[in-house]
PDB file of C-alpha atoms in Angstrom:
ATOM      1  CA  UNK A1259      35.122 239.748 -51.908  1.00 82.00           C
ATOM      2  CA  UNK A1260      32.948 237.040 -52.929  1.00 89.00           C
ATOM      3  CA  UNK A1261      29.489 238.759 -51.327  1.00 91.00           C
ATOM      4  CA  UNK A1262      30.584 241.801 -53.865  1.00 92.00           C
ATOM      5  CA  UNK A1263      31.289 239.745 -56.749  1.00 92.00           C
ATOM      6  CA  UNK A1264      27.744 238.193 -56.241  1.00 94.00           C
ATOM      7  CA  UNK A1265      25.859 241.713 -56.065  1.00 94.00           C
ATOM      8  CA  UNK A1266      27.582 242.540 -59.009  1.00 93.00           C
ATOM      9  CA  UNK A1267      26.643 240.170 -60.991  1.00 94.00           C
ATOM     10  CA  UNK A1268      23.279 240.134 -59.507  1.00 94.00           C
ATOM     11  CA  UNK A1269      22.757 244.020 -60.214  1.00 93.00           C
ATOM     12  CA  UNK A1270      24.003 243.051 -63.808  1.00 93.00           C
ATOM     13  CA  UNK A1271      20.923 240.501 -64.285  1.00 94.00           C
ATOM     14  CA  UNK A1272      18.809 242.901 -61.993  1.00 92.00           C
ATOM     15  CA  UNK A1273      19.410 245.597 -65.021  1.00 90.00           C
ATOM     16  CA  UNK A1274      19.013 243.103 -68.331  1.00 88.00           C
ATOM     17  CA  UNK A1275      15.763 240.850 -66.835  1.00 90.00           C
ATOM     18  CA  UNK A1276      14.848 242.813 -63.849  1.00 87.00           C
ATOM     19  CA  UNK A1277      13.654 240.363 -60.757  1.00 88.00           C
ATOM     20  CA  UNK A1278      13.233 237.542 -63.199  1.00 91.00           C
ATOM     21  CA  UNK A1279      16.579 236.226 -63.115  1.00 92.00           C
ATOM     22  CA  UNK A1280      17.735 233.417 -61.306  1.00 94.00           C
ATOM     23  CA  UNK A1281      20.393 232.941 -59.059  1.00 94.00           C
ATOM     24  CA  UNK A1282      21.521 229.909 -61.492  1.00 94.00           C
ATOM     25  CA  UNK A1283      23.191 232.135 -63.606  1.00 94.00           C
ATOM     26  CA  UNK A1284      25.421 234.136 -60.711  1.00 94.00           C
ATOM     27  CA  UNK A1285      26.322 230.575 -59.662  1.00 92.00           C
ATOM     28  CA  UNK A1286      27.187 230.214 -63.413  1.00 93.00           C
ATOM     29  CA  UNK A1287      28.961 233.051 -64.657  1.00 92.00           C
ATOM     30  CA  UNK A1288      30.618 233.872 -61.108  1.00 92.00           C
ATOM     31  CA  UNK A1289      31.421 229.923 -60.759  1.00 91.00           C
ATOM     32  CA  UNK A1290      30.145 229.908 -57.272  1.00 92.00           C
ATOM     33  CA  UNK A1291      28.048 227.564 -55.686  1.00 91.00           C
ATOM     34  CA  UNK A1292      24.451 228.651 -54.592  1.00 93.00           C
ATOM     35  CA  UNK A1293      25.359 227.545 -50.990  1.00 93.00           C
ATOM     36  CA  UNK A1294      27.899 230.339 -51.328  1.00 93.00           C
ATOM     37  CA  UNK A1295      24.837 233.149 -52.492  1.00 94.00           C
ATOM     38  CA  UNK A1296      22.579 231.606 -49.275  1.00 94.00           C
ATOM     39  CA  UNK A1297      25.626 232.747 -46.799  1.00 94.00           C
ATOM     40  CA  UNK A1298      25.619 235.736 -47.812  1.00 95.00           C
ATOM     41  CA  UNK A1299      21.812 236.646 -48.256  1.00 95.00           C
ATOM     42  CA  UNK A1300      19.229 234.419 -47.162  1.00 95.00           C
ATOM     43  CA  UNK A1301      16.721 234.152 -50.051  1.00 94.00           C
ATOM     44  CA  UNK A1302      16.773 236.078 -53.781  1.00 93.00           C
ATOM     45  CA  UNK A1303      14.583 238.606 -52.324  1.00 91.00           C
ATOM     46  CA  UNK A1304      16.954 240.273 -50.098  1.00 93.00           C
ATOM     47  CA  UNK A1305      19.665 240.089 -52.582  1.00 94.00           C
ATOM     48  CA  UNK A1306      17.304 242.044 -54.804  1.00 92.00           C
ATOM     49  CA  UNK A1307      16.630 244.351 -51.915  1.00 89.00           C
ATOM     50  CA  UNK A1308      20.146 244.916 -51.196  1.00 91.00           C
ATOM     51  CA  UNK A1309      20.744 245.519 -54.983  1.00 91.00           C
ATOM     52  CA  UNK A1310      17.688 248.056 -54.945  1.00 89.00           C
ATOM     53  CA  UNK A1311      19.046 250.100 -51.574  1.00 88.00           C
ATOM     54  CA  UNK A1312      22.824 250.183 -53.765  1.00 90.00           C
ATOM     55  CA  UNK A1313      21.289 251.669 -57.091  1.00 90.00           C
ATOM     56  CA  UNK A1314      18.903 254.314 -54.619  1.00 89.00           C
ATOM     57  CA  UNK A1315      22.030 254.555 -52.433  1.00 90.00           C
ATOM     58  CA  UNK A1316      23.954 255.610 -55.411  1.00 92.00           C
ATOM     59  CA  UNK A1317      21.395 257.861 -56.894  1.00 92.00           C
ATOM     60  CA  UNK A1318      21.130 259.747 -53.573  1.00 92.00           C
ATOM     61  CA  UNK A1319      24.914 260.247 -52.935  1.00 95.00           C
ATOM     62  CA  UNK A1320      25.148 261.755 -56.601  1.00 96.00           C
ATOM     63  CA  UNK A1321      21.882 263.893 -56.629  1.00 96.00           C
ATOM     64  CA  UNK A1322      23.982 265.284 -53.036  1.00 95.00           C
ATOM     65  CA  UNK A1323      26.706 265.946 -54.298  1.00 97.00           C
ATOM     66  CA  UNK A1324      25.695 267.693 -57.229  1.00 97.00           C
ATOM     67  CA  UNK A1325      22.615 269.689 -54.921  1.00 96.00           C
ATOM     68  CA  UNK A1326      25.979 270.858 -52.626  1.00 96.00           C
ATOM     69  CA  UNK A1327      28.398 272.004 -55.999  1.00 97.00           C
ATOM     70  CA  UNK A1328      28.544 275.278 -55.546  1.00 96.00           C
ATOM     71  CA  UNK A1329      30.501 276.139 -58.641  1.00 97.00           C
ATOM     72  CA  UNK A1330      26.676 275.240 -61.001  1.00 97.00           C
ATOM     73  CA  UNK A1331      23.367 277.199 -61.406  1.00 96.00           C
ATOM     74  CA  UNK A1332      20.393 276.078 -59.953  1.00 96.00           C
ATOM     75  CA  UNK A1333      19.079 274.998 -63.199  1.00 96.00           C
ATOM     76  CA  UNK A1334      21.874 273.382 -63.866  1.00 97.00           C
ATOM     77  CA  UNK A1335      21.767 271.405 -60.562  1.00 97.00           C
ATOM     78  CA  UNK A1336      18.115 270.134 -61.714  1.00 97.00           C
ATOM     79  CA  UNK A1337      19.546 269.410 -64.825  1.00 96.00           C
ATOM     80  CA  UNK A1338      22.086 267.214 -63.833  1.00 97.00           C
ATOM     81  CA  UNK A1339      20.289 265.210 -60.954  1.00 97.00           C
ATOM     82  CA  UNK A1340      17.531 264.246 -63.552  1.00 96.00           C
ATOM     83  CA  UNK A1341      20.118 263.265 -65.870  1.00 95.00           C
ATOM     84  CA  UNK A1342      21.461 260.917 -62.844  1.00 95.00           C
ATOM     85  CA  UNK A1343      17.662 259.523 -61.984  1.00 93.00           C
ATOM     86  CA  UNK A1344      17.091 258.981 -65.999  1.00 93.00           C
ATOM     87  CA  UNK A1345      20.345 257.313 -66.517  1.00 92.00           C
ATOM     88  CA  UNK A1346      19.412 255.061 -63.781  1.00 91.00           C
ATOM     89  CA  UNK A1347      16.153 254.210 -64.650  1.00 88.00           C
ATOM     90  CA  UNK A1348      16.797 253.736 -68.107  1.00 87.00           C
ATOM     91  CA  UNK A1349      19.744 250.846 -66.565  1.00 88.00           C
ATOM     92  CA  UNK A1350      17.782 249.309 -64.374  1.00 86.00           C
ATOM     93  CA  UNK A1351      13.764 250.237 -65.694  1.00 83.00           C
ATOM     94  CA  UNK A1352      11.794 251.755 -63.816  1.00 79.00           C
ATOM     95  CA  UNK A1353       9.016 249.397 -63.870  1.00 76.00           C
ATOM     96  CA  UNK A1354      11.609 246.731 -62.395  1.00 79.00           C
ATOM     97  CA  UNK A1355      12.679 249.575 -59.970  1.00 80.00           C
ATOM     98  CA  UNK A1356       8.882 250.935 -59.125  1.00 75.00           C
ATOM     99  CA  UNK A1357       8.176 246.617 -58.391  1.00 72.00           C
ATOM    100  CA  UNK A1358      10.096 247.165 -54.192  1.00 74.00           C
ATOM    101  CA  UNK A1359       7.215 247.894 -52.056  1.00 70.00           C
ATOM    102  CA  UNK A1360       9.781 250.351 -50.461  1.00 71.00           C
ATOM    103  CA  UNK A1361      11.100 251.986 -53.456  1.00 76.00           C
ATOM    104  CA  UNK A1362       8.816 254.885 -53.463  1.00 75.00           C
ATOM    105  CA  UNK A1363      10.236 255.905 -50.113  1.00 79.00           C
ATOM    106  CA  UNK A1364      13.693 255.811 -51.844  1.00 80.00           C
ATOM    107  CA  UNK A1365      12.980 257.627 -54.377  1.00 86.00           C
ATOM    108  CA  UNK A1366      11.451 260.458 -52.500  1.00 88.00           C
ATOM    109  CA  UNK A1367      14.916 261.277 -50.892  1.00 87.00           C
ATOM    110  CA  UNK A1368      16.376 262.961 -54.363  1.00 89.00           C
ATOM    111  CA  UNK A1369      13.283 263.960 -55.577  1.00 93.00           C
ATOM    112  CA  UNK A1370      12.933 266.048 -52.303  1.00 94.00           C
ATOM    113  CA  UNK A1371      16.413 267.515 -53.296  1.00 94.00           C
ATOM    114  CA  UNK A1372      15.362 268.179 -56.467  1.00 96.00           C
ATOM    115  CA  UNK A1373      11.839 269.750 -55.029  1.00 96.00           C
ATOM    116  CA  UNK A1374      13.891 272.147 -52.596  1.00 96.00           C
ATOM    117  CA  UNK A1375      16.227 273.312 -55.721  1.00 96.00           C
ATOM    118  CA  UNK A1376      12.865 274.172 -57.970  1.00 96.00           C
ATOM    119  CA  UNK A1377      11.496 276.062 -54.967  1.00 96.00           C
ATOM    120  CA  UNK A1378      14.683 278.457 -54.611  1.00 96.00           C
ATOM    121  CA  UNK A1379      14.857 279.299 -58.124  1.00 96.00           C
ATOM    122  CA  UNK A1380      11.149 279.641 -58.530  1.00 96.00           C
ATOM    123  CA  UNK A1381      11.229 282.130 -56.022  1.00 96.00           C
ATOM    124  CA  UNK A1382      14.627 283.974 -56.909  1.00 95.00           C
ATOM    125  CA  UNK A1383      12.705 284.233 -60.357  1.00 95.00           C
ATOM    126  CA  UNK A1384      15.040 282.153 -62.669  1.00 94.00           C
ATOM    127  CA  UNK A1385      12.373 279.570 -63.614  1.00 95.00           C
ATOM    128  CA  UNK A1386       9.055 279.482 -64.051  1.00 94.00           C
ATOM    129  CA  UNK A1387       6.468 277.530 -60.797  1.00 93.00           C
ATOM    130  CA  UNK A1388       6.931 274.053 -61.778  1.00 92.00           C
ATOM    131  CA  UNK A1389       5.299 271.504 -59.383  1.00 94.00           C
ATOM    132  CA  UNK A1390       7.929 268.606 -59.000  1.00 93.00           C
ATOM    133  CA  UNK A1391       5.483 265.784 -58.951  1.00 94.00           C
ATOM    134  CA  UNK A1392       5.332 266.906 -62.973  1.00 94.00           C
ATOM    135  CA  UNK A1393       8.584 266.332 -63.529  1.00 93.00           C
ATOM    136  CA  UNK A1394       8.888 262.889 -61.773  1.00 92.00           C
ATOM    137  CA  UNK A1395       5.792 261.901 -63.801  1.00 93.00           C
ATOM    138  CA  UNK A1396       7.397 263.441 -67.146  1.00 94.00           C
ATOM    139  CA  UNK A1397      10.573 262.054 -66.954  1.00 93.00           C
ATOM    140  CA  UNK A1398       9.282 258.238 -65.143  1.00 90.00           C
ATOM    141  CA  UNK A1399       6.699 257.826 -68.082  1.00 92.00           C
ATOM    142  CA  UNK A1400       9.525 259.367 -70.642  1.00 92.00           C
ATOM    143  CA  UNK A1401      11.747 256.137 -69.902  1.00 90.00           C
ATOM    144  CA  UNK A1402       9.239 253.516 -69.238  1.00 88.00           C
ATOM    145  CA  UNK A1403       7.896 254.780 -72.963  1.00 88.00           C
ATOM    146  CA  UNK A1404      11.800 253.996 -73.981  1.00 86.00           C
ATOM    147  CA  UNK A1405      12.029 251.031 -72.288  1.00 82.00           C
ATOM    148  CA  UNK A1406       9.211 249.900 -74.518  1.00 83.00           C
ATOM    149  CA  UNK A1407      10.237 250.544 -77.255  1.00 81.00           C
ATOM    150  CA  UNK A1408      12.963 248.327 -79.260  1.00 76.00           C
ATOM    151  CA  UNK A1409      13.948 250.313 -81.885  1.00 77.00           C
ATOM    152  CA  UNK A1410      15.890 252.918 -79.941  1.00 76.00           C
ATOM    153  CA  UNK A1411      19.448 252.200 -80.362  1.00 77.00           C
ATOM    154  CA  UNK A1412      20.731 254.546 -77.498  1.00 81.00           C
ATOM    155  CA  UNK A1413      18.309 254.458 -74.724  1.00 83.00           C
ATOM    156  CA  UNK A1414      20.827 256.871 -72.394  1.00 84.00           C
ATOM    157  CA  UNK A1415      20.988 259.231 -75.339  1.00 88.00           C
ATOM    158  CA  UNK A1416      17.272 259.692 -75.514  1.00 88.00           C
ATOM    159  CA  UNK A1417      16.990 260.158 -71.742  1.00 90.00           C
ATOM    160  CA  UNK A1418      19.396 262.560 -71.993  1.00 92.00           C
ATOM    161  CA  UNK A1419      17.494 264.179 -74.120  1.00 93.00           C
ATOM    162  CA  UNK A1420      14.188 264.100 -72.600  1.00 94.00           C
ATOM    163  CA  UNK A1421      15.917 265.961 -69.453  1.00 95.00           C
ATOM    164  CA  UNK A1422      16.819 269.025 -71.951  1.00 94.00           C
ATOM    165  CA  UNK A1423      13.826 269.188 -73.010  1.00 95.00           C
ATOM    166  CA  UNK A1424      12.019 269.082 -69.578  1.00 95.00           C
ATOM    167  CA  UNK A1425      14.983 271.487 -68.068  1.00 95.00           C
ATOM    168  CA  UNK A1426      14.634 274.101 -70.857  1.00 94.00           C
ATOM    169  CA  UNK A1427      10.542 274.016 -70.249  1.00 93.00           C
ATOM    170  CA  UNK A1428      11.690 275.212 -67.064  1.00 92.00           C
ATOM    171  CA  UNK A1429      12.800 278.501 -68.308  1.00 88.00           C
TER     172      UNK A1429
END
């Protein structure tokens, strides 16, 4: 109970200052001790780590699930993983997210999904060749652009759109 109450709150700092928070404030707002944090995770580092392998862990199960619906179009499939990945990244940033030496690795597990989905419908003939590699560059530079910039009042909105607008380029 208290190990999840401390990732938590740790992936809710993760997501407002990225790996610049400190564990002061989960002692804080979760009224825990720090000696509590250390039995459960040895330094900060492999609480962010274990924070970093939830979000990916996440991401993956949903990009699967959606890749196995059978009831939704191909296109619709690559429509609604990105929407997953950009909802995520805008959350948690990518640039906070692209900062774990192993998150590249991670992230190639849906994107591989994703790559096997554009490669059926590009040859059944429902979208155009599209190299995947594009579209994790489109939509990763898309939402580090947003994260930059202050005056966007809905960030998830945005990303949403940017998917459409990526998806229906597809076509």
């Amino acid at each position: 109970m208290e190990r999840m109450k401390i990732l938590n709150e740790a992936k809710k700092q993760f997501a407002s200052k990225g790996d610049k928070f400190t564990l002061d404030v989960i002692v804080k707002k979760q009224k825990i001790s720090k000696k509590t944090i250390y039995r459960f995770f040895e330094s900060k580092d492999e609480l962010i780590n274990e924070i970093v392998r939830d979000i990916f862990k996440e991401v993956f199960e949903a990009c699967r699930q959606v890749e196995e619906d059978e009831s939704l179009l191909g296109l619709d499939k690559i429509r609604e993983m990105l929407c997953i990945i950009a909802e995520t990244y805008t959350e948690f940033s990518v640039a906070n997210l692209s900062k774990i030496e192993y998150a590249k690795d991670l992230t190639d597990s849906f994107w591989k999904m994703i790559d096997n989905i554009v490669l059926e419908e590009t040859q059944k003939g429902e979208i155009r060749k599209v190299k995947t590699e594009y579209l994790r560059f489109i939509l990763e530079a898309s939402i580090i652009r947003i994260d930059e910039c202050k005056n966007i009042s809905d960030k998830r909105e945005f990303a949403d759109e940017i998917v459409c607008i990526i998806v229906d380029g597809m076509r």
